[in-house]
Amino acid sequence: MADPKGFLKSGREVATRRPIDERVGDWNEVYPGGIGKALLPIINTQASRCMDCGIPFCHQGCPLGNIIPEWNDLVWRDDWEGAMERLHATNNFPEFTGRLCPAPCETACVLGINQDPVTIKNIEVSIIDRAWDDRNVKPQPPEWLSGKTVAVIGSGPAGLAAAQQLTRAGHTVAVYERADKIGGLLRYGIPEFKMEKKHVDRRLEQMRREGTVFRAGVEVGTAITGEQLRDRYDAVVLAVGSTVARDLPVPGRQMAGIHQAMEFLPQANRVALGETVEDQILADGKHVIIIGGGDTGADCLGTSIRQGAKSITQLEIMPRPADSSGRSDDRPTGQPWPTYPMVFRVSSAHEEGGERVYGVSTKEFLGDAEGNVRALKLVDVVFEGGKLTEIEGTEREILADLVLFAMGFTGPEQPGVVEQLGVELDGRGNIVRDSSFKTSVDGVYVAGDAGRGQSLIVWAIAEGRAAAAAVDAYLTGSTTLPAPIKPTDRPLMV
C-alpha cells in the first residue's frame, strides 16, 4: 500500500487554478500548463493518503471498476508506467474522466467517512497526462483479424470505448459521426477551458493506428440507412446519445434570443478552435439567463463570461443544496456515505462570475416590439409533498437578452436510424436492451445514454466497454473483453 500513515500526516490538497482575470481572457484550460502538470508537485503526497482499504468502496463508486488503490500506491512509489497500465486496464480514456467526471469514486472513498477523501480524480489525470508526455501511450493493434465487421453509430465516449475494445479484439470497426469531426459532445459540447481538444485528437490518432476507421460528416439514416447498415455489417452498436433537449413550453417561448445550450456551446467551441461560424449566438454585452443549474449550465456560464456578457444569472427550480465537505459526518440527512450526495458545488466557471438563483420557476418570457426576448417573469417555488408549489406574491421580472436552456435531455432522436432499425423503445423514449445490451433487433446493440438515459461520462465509457464484450461474444461465441457493468446497474445513490 501507499504510506500507511499518509492519511494521518497529509490533508487533501488540489491544484491551484490560474487567476480569474487571466483565464477568462482565453479558452485554455483553467490550470497552468494543464491540470496534469499543475498537480505534479503535490500528487505523490496525495496518493499516499490512500489507505488501501480491505474493502475499497471507491470500486463501487466507479462503474468502470478502476483499481484505484493499486495505481495510488504506484504513483506514491514513483512507478508512473505501472500506474498507467493499471489505469488503462479498466478505462480507455482516463484523460477524459479525469477532467470531466464528477468523481463518484471520491464520495465512496472510505477515508471520506471522517476526513476529506483521497483526490482520486486528480491522481488519475496526473497519471495519464504524464504517460502522454513520456510517450508511453502507444497503439495496441490486434494480433489477428476476426473477419467480422462492426458499425458504431456515434463518436461520444460510449461509441469510442466500444469501438476501441472491438478493434483490439480483432474486428473491423467503422465509427460513424454526423458532425464534421469525430468526438461527439466531447468535441463540440465541452468547452475548451474544461478540456482542450488536443486530448481528444491524440486519442483518436491512437485508435486510427490500431485500425479503427472513422467516418465523420455522415448522417446515418440519410446517407446510409438502417437497412444498409445491417446488410454491410455483422453487428451494429447504437451510441447516438440522448440528444433530444428538454424544452420549456411557457408563453413567449417563440421569441428570438431563446436557445438550447447545445445550440450555443458548439458554436462557441468551433470559434475557440479557430473556425468561422456565421450568425453565431453571442453573449457579448447581453443580460444572459441560464435555465438549469447543472454542469451544462456551468459550461454556458463560463462561455458567456469569456464572450463578455453584461450580466449572467443561472436559475435552478430546486432549492439550494446544503453546504458540505462530502465527509460522512457533514452530509445531508438521507444521503449517507458511500452514496453521491447532492451538495452545493462550485465549479471553475462559478468562481469567475455570475449569480445563481435557486427555487424559482419561469412563468413567461416577455418580449419587445421586434419579437426579441427582453425579460423573464419568475416566481419562487417550494418543494413540498413531492411537488413544486408557487409562493404567492413572489412574481418578478429579470432582464434577459439571451436565454439558454440547460435542463438536460429526454432521450435519443427517433427519426432516422432508430426508426429505420425498428428497435423497441421504453416509456421514456430510450432504446430497450436485454442483459447483454442487445436491442429487440438481432445484431443491433446499444451503449451509453441512448439506452441508459442521460448520465455521466464514466457510465458511458463503462457501457461502451460492456457492450463491446457482448458484441464480441455474439460475433465469435465467447469473449475475453471485460464487462464492467450490466444494463440495469445504477449509481450508488439514495
Coordinates of C-alpha atoms in Angstrom, one line a residue:
M1 CA 0.0 0.0 0.0
A2 CA 1.0 3.7 0.0
D3 CA 2.3 5.3 3.1
P4 CA 0.5 3.6 6.0
K5 CA 0.3 6.9 7.8
G6 CA -0.2 9.1 4.8
F7 CA -3.8 9.9 5.6
L8 CA -2.7 10.9 9.1
K9 CA 0.2 13.1 8.0
S10 CA -1.3 14.9 5.0
G11 CA -4.6 16.6 4.2
R12 CA -6.4 16.9 0.9
E13 CA -4.9 19.3 -1.5
V14 CA -5.8 20.2 -5.1
A15 CA -4.1 22.1 -7.8
T16 CA -4.3 25.9 -8.0
R17 CA -6.1 27.3 -10.9
R18 CA -4.9 30.3 -13.0
P19 CA -6.0 33.7 -11.7
I20 CA -9.6 34.5 -12.8
D21 CA -8.6 37.7 -14.6
E22 CA -6.1 35.8 -16.7
R23 CA -8.1 32.7 -17.6
V24 CA -11.3 34.4 -18.6
G25 CA -9.3 36.2 -21.3
D26 CA -8.6 33.0 -23.2
W27 CA -10.1 29.5 -23.9
N28 CA -7.2 27.4 -22.5
E29 CA -7.7 25.0 -19.6
V30 CA -8.1 26.8 -16.3
Y31 CA -4.9 25.2 -14.8
P32 CA -1.4 26.5 -15.7
G33 CA 0.0 24.1 -18.3
G34 CA -3.0 21.8 -17.9
I35 CA -4.2 20.0 -14.8
G36 CA -1.8 17.1 -15.1
K37 CA 1.3 19.4 -14.8
A38 CA -0.3 21.6 -12.2
L39 CA -0.8 18.6 -10.0
L40 CA 2.7 17.1 -10.2
P41 CA 4.3 18.9 -7.2
I42 CA 1.6 17.6 -4.9
I43 CA 0.3 14.3 -6.4
N44 CA 2.7 11.8 -4.8
T45 CA 1.7 13.1 -1.3
Q46 CA -1.9 13.0 -2.2
A47 CA -1.6 9.4 -3.5
S48 CA 0.0 8.5 -0.1
R49 CA -3.3 9.3 1.6
C50 CA -4.9 6.2 0.1
M51 CA -5.5 3.6 2.9
D52 CA -5.6 0.5 0.6
C53 CA -8.8 -0.4 2.4
G54 CA -9.7 -4.1 2.9
I55 CA -13.0 -3.3 1.1
P56 CA -12.3 -0.4 -1.2
F57 CA -15.7 1.2 -1.8
C58 CA -14.2 3.5 -4.4
H59 CA -14.5 0.5 -6.7
Q60 CA -18.3 0.5 -6.2
G61 CA -18.5 4.3 -6.7
C62 CA -16.8 3.9 -10.1
P63 CA -18.8 1.9 -12.7
L64 CA -15.5 1.2 -14.5
G65 CA -14.2 -0.7 -11.6
N66 CA -11.0 1.2 -11.6
I67 CA -8.3 -0.4 -9.5
I68 CA -7.8 2.8 -7.6
P69 CA -5.7 1.7 -4.5
E70 CA -3.2 0.0 -6.8
W71 CA -2.4 2.9 -9.0
N72 CA -2.4 5.2 -6.0
D73 CA 0.3 3.0 -4.5
L74 CA 2.3 3.0 -7.8
V75 CA 2.2 6.8 -8.0
W76 CA 3.4 7.1 -4.4
R77 CA 6.3 4.8 -5.4
D78 CA 7.0 6.9 -8.5
D79 CA 6.2 3.9 -10.8
W80 CA 4.3 6.0 -13.3
E81 CA 4.4 3.5 -16.2
G82 CA 3.0 0.8 -13.9
A83 CA 0.3 3.2 -12.8
M84 CA -0.7 3.9 -16.4
E85 CA -1.0 0.2 -17.1
R86 CA -3.3 -0.3 -14.1
L87 CA -5.3 2.7 -15.2
H88 CA -5.7 1.6 -18.8
A89 CA -6.7 -1.9 -17.6
T90 CA -10.2 -0.5 -16.8
N91 CA -10.5 2.9 -18.5
N92 CA -9.9 3.6 -22.2
F93 CA -9.9 7.4 -21.8
P94 CA -8.8 8.5 -18.3
E95 CA -7.8 11.9 -19.6
F96 CA -11.5 12.5 -20.3
T97 CA -12.8 11.2 -17.0
G98 CA -10.0 12.9 -15.1
R99 CA -11.2 16.2 -16.4
L100 CA -15.0 15.8 -16.8
C101 CA -16.2 13.1 -14.3
P102 CA -17.8 14.4 -11.0
A103 CA -15.8 11.6 -9.3
P104 CA -18.4 9.4 -7.6
C105 CA -15.4 7.3 -6.6
E106 CA -14.3 10.1 -4.2
T107 CA -17.7 10.3 -2.4
A108 CA -17.4 6.5 -1.9
C109 CA -13.8 6.7 -0.5
V110 CA -13.6 5.1 2.9
L111 CA -11.3 7.9 4.1
G112 CA -14.3 10.2 3.5
I113 CA -16.2 8.7 6.4
N114 CA -14.5 11.1 8.8
Q115 CA -11.9 13.0 6.7
D116 CA -11.6 14.6 3.3
P117 CA -11.5 11.8 0.7
V118 CA -8.5 11.0 -1.5
T119 CA -8.2 13.2 -4.6
I120 CA -8.7 10.1 -6.9
K121 CA -9.7 12.1 -9.9
N122 CA -6.6 14.3 -9.8
I123 CA -4.3 11.3 -9.4
E124 CA -6.0 9.7 -12.4
V125 CA -5.5 12.6 -14.7
S126 CA -1.9 13.1 -13.4
I127 CA -1.1 9.5 -14.4
I128 CA -2.4 9.7 -17.9
D129 CA -1.1 13.2 -18.7
R130 CA 2.4 12.2 -17.6
A131 CA 2.0 9.0 -19.7
W132 CA 1.3 11.0 -22.8
D133 CA 4.2 13.4 -22.0
D134 CA 6.6 10.4 -21.6
R135 CA 5.3 8.9 -24.8
N136 CA 4.2 5.7 -23.0
V137 CA 0.7 5.6 -24.5
K138 CA 1.1 3.5 -27.7
P139 CA -1.3 1.9 -30.1
Q140 CA -2.4 -1.6 -29.3
P141 CA -3.4 -3.2 -32.7
P142 CA -4.9 -6.7 -32.7
E143 CA -2.7 -9.7 -33.3
W144 CA -5.1 -11.1 -35.8
L145 CA -8.4 -10.1 -37.5
S146 CA -11.6 -12.0 -37.0
G147 CA -13.1 -11.2 -40.4
K148 CA -16.1 -9.7 -38.7
T149 CA -17.3 -6.1 -39.2
V150 CA -19.0 -3.7 -36.8
A151 CA -20.6 -0.3 -37.3
V152 CA -20.6 2.1 -34.3
I153 CA -23.1 4.9 -34.7
G154 CA -21.9 7.9 -32.6
S155 CA -18.5 9.0 -31.5
G156 CA -19.0 10.1 -28.0
P157 CA -17.4 8.4 -25.1
A158 CA -19.6 5.3 -25.3
G159 CA -19.1 4.8 -29.0
L160 CA -15.3 5.4 -28.8
A161 CA -14.9 3.0 -25.9
A162 CA -16.9 0.3 -27.8
A163 CA -15.0 0.9 -31.0
Q164 CA -11.6 0.7 -29.3
Q165 CA -12.4 -2.5 -27.5
L166 CA -13.9 -4.2 -30.5
T167 CA -10.9 -3.1 -32.7
R168 CA -8.5 -4.6 -30.2
A169 CA -10.5 -7.8 -30.2
G170 CA -9.7 -8.1 -34.0
H171 CA -12.9 -6.9 -35.6
T172 CA -13.0 -4.3 -38.4
V173 CA -14.8 -1.3 -36.9
A174 CA -16.2 1.8 -38.5
V175 CA -17.4 4.7 -36.4
Y176 CA -20.0 7.0 -38.0
E177 CA -20.4 10.6 -36.8
R178 CA -22.8 13.2 -38.3
A179 CA -20.7 16.1 -37.2
D180 CA -17.8 17.2 -39.4
K181 CA -15.3 15.9 -36.8
I182 CA -15.1 12.9 -34.6
G183 CA -15.7 13.3 -30.8
G184 CA -19.4 13.9 -30.3
L185 CA -20.1 16.1 -27.3
L186 CA -16.5 15.7 -26.2
R187 CA -15.5 17.9 -29.1
Y188 CA -18.3 20.4 -29.5
G189 CA -20.3 20.1 -26.2
I190 CA -17.4 20.5 -23.7
P191 CA -15.8 24.0 -23.6
E192 CA -12.1 24.2 -24.3
F193 CA -11.4 25.6 -20.9
K194 CA -12.7 22.4 -19.3
M195 CA -10.8 20.1 -21.8
E196 CA -8.6 21.1 -24.6
K197 CA -9.4 19.1 -27.8
K198 CA -5.8 18.0 -28.2
H199 CA -6.7 15.4 -25.6
V200 CA -9.4 14.0 -27.9
D201 CA -7.3 14.3 -31.1
R202 CA -4.3 12.3 -29.8
R203 CA -6.6 9.5 -28.5
L204 CA -8.3 9.4 -31.9
E205 CA -4.9 9.1 -33.6
Q206 CA -4.1 6.1 -31.3
M207 CA -7.3 4.5 -32.4
R208 CA -6.6 5.1 -36.1
R209 CA -3.2 3.4 -35.7
E210 CA -4.9 0.4 -34.1
G211 CA -7.2 0.1 -37.1
T212 CA -10.4 1.9 -36.2
V213 CA -12.0 3.6 -39.2
F214 CA -13.7 7.0 -38.7
R215 CA -16.3 8.4 -41.0
A216 CA -17.3 11.9 -40.0
G217 CA -19.9 14.0 -41.7
V218 CA -22.1 11.1 -42.4
E219 CA -25.8 11.4 -41.3
V220 CA -26.8 7.8 -40.6
G221 CA -30.4 7.4 -41.5
T222 CA -30.0 9.6 -44.6
A223 CA -26.6 9.0 -46.2
I224 CA -26.7 5.4 -45.1
T225 CA -30.0 3.7 -43.9
G226 CA -30.5 1.3 -41.1
E227 CA -31.2 -1.5 -43.6
Q228 CA -28.0 -0.8 -45.4
L229 CA -26.1 -0.9 -42.1
R230 CA -27.4 -4.3 -41.3
D231 CA -26.6 -5.5 -44.8
R232 CA -23.0 -4.2 -44.7
Y233 CA -22.0 -5.1 -41.1
D234 CA -22.2 -8.2 -38.9
A235 CA -23.2 -6.1 -35.9
V236 CA -24.3 -2.5 -35.2
V237 CA -23.7 -0.6 -32.0
L238 CA -26.0 2.4 -31.4
A239 CA -24.2 5.0 -29.3
V240 CA -26.2 8.0 -30.5
G241 CA -26.6 9.6 -27.1
S242 CA -29.6 11.3 -25.5
T243 CA -29.8 14.4 -27.6
V244 CA -33.4 15.5 -27.5
A245 CA -33.1 18.6 -25.3
R246 CA -35.8 19.3 -22.7
D247 CA -37.8 22.4 -23.6
L248 CA -39.7 24.9 -21.6
P249 CA -43.2 25.5 -23.2
V250 CA -44.3 28.6 -21.5
P251 CA -45.8 31.8 -23.0
G252 CA -43.3 33.7 -25.1
R253 CA -41.1 30.6 -25.9
Q254 CA -41.1 31.5 -29.7
M255 CA -39.3 34.8 -29.2
A256 CA -35.9 35.5 -30.7
G257 CA -32.9 35.1 -28.3
I258 CA -34.1 31.9 -26.6
H259 CA -31.9 28.9 -27.4
Q260 CA -30.9 25.4 -26.3
A261 CA -27.4 25.1 -24.7
M262 CA -26.4 22.7 -27.4
E263 CA -27.1 25.4 -30.0
F264 CA -24.9 27.9 -28.1
L265 CA -22.0 25.8 -26.9
P266 CA -21.0 24.0 -30.1
Q267 CA -20.8 27.4 -31.9
A268 CA -18.6 28.8 -29.2
N269 CA -16.3 25.8 -29.3
R270 CA -15.9 26.0 -33.0
V271 CA -14.9 29.6 -32.8
A272 CA -12.5 28.9 -29.9
L273 CA -10.8 26.3 -32.2
G274 CA -10.3 28.8 -34.9
E275 CA -13.4 28.1 -37.1
T276 CA -15.7 30.6 -38.6
V277 CA -19.4 30.4 -37.6
E278 CA -22.0 32.5 -39.4
D279 CA -24.8 34.1 -37.3
Q280 CA -23.1 32.9 -34.1
I281 CA -25.2 33.1 -30.9
L282 CA -23.2 35.5 -28.8
A283 CA -23.5 36.7 -25.2
D284 CA -21.4 39.8 -25.5
G285 CA -23.0 42.9 -24.0
K286 CA -26.1 40.9 -23.1
H287 CA -28.1 40.0 -19.9
V288 CA -27.8 36.2 -20.1
I289 CA -30.2 33.9 -18.3
I290 CA -29.2 30.2 -18.0
I291 CA -32.1 27.9 -17.0
G292 CA -30.6 24.8 -15.4
G293 CA -28.1 24.5 -12.5
G294 CA -26.0 21.5 -13.7
D295 CA -22.7 21.1 -15.5
T296 CA -24.1 22.2 -18.8
G297 CA -25.4 25.4 -17.2
A298 CA -21.9 26.0 -15.8
D299 CA -20.4 25.5 -19.2
C300 CA -22.8 28.1 -20.6
L301 CA -21.8 30.4 -17.7
G302 CA -18.0 30.1 -18.4
T303 CA -18.5 30.6 -22.1
S304 CA -20.8 33.7 -21.6
I305 CA -18.2 35.2 -19.3
R306 CA -15.4 34.7 -21.9
Q307 CA -17.7 36.3 -24.6
G308 CA -18.2 39.4 -22.5
A309 CA -21.8 39.2 -21.2
K310 CA -23.1 42.2 -19.3
S311 CA -24.7 40.0 -16.6
I312 CA -25.3 36.3 -16.1
T313 CA -27.9 34.6 -13.9
Q314 CA -28.2 30.9 -13.6
L315 CA -31.7 29.6 -12.5
E316 CA -32.5 26.3 -10.8
I317 CA -36.0 25.2 -9.9
M318 CA -34.9 23.0 -7.0
P319 CA -33.9 24.5 -3.6
R320 CA -30.2 25.3 -3.0
P321 CA -28.3 22.2 -1.8
A322 CA -26.7 22.2 1.5
D323 CA -23.0 23.2 2.0
S324 CA -21.0 20.1 2.7
S325 CA -17.4 18.9 2.6
G326 CA -18.6 15.5 1.4
R327 CA -17.4 13.7 4.6
S328 CA -19.9 11.3 6.2
D329 CA -20.3 13.5 9.3
D330 CA -21.1 16.5 7.1
R331 CA -23.6 15.1 4.6
P332 CA -27.2 16.0 4.2
T333 CA -29.6 13.7 6.1
G334 CA -30.7 10.8 4.0
Q335 CA -27.6 10.8 1.7
P336 CA -25.2 8.7 3.7
W337 CA -21.7 7.5 2.7
P338 CA -20.9 6.0 0.2
T339 CA -23.7 7.5 -1.9
Y340 CA -23.2 10.5 -4.1
P341 CA -24.6 13.4 -2.1
M342 CA -26.5 16.4 -3.6
V343 CA -24.4 19.2 -2.1
F344 CA -23.6 22.8 -3.1
R345 CA -20.7 22.6 -5.5
V346 CA -18.6 25.5 -7.1
S347 CA -17.0 24.9 -10.5
S348 CA -14.3 26.9 -12.0
A349 CA -16.9 28.8 -14.0
H350 CA -18.9 29.7 -10.8
E351 CA -15.7 31.2 -9.4
E352 CA -15.4 33.5 -12.4
G353 CA -18.7 35.3 -12.0
G354 CA -22.5 35.2 -12.4
E355 CA -25.3 34.8 -10.0
R356 CA -27.1 31.6 -9.0
V357 CA -30.7 31.7 -8.0
Y358 CA -32.5 28.6 -6.6
G359 CA -36.1 27.7 -6.0
V360 CA -37.5 29.7 -8.9
S361 CA -39.7 28.8 -11.9
T362 CA -40.1 30.7 -15.2
K363 CA -43.7 31.6 -15.9
E364 CA -43.3 33.6 -19.0
F365 CA -40.9 35.2 -21.5
L366 CA -41.5 38.9 -22.2
G367 CA -40.5 40.5 -25.5
D368 CA -40.1 43.8 -27.2
A369 CA -41.9 45.2 -30.2
E370 CA -39.5 43.3 -32.6
G371 CA -40.2 39.9 -31.1
N372 CA -36.9 39.7 -29.1
V373 CA -36.9 38.4 -25.6
R374 CA -36.3 41.3 -23.0
A375 CA -37.2 39.7 -19.7
L376 CA -38.4 36.6 -17.8
K377 CA -41.2 36.5 -15.3
L378 CA -40.2 34.4 -12.4
V379 CA -41.9 33.1 -9.3
D380 CA -40.4 31.5 -6.2
V381 CA -41.3 27.8 -5.6
V382 CA -41.1 25.4 -2.7
F383 CA -40.8 21.6 -2.9
E384 CA -43.5 20.2 -0.6
G385 CA -45.2 16.8 -0.6
G386 CA -43.2 15.7 -3.6
K387 CA -44.3 18.6 -5.8
L388 CA -43.3 22.2 -6.5
T389 CA -45.7 24.9 -5.3
E390 CA -45.6 28.6 -6.2
I391 CA -45.2 31.1 -3.4
E392 CA -47.8 33.7 -3.7
G393 CA -46.6 37.3 -4.1
T394 CA -43.1 36.4 -5.3
E395 CA -43.6 37.1 -9.0
R396 CA -41.0 39.4 -10.5
E397 CA -39.2 40.2 -13.8
I398 CA -35.5 40.0 -14.6
L399 CA -33.8 41.3 -17.6
A400 CA -32.9 38.9 -20.4
D401 CA -31.4 39.5 -23.8
L402 CA -30.2 35.9 -24.2
V403 CA -31.9 32.8 -22.6
L404 CA -30.1 29.4 -22.7
F405 CA -31.9 26.2 -21.8
A406 CA -29.6 23.8 -19.9
M407 CA -32.2 21.5 -18.5
G408 CA -31.0 18.1 -19.7
F409 CA -32.2 15.7 -22.4
T410 CA -35.1 13.3 -22.7
G411 CA -33.8 10.5 -25.0
P412 CA -32.3 9.7 -28.4
E413 CA -33.7 11.2 -31.6
Q414 CA -36.1 8.7 -33.1
P415 CA -36.4 9.9 -36.7
G416 CA -33.7 8.4 -38.8
V417 CA -31.7 5.3 -38.0
V418 CA -33.6 4.5 -34.7
E419 CA -36.9 4.3 -36.6
Q420 CA -35.4 2.6 -39.6
L421 CA -33.9 -0.2 -37.5
G422 CA -37.2 -0.7 -35.7
V423 CA -35.7 -1.1 -32.2
E424 CA -38.1 -1.1 -29.3
L425 CA -38.3 1.9 -27.0
D426 CA -39.3 2.1 -23.4
G427 CA -41.8 4.6 -21.9
R428 CA -39.1 7.3 -21.6
G429 CA -38.0 7.0 -25.2
N430 CA -34.8 5.2 -24.5
I431 CA -33.8 2.2 -26.6
V432 CA -34.7 -1.1 -24.8
R433 CA -31.9 -3.6 -24.4
D434 CA -31.6 -7.0 -22.7
S435 CA -29.0 -8.2 -20.2
S436 CA -26.3 -8.2 -23.0
F437 CA -27.0 -4.7 -24.3
K438 CA -28.8 -6.2 -27.4
T439 CA -31.8 -4.4 -28.7
S440 CA -35.0 -6.0 -29.9
V441 CA -33.4 -6.4 -33.3
D442 CA -30.8 -9.2 -33.8
G443 CA -27.3 -8.0 -34.2
V444 CA -28.1 -4.4 -33.1
Y445 CA -26.7 -3.3 -29.7
V446 CA -27.0 0.0 -27.7
A447 CA -24.5 1.6 -25.4
G448 CA -24.5 4.8 -23.4
D449 CA -27.2 7.4 -22.9
A450 CA -29.3 6.2 -25.8
G451 CA -30.2 3.1 -23.7
R452 CA -29.4 4.3 -20.1
G453 CA -30.8 7.8 -20.4
Q454 CA -28.8 10.9 -19.6
S455 CA -25.9 10.0 -17.4
L456 CA -22.2 10.6 -16.7
I457 CA -19.2 10.2 -18.9
V458 CA -17.8 7.4 -16.7
W459 CA -21.0 5.4 -17.1
A460 CA -20.9 6.0 -20.9
I461 CA -17.3 4.5 -21.1
A462 CA -18.4 1.6 -18.9
E463 CA -21.4 0.9 -21.1
G464 CA -19.2 1.1 -24.2
R465 CA -16.8 -1.5 -22.8
A466 CA -19.6 -3.8 -21.6
A467 CA -21.5 -3.6 -24.9
A468 CA -18.2 -4.4 -26.8
A469 CA -17.8 -7.6 -24.7
A470 CA -21.4 -8.6 -25.6
V471 CA -20.9 -7.8 -29.3
D472 CA -17.6 -9.8 -29.3
A473 CA -19.4 -12.8 -27.7
Y474 CA -22.2 -12.5 -30.3
L475 CA -19.7 -12.5 -33.2
T476 CA -17.3 -15.2 -32.0
G477 CA -19.2 -17.2 -29.5
S478 CA -17.1 -16.1 -26.5
T479 CA -15.1 -13.1 -25.3
T480 CA -12.2 -12.1 -23.1
L481 CA -13.2 -8.5 -23.1
P482 CA -14.1 -7.0 -19.7
A483 CA -17.8 -6.2 -19.0
P484 CA -17.7 -3.8 -16.0
I485 CA -21.5 -3.2 -15.7
K486 CA -24.9 -4.6 -16.6
P487 CA -27.5 -2.5 -18.3
T488 CA -29.5 -2.5 -15.1
D489 CA -26.7 -1.3 -12.8
R490 CA -27.2 2.1 -11.2
P491 CA -25.1 4.6 -9.3
L492 CA -24.7 4.5 -5.5
M493 CA -27.4 7.0 -4.8
V494 CA -30.4 7.1 -2.4

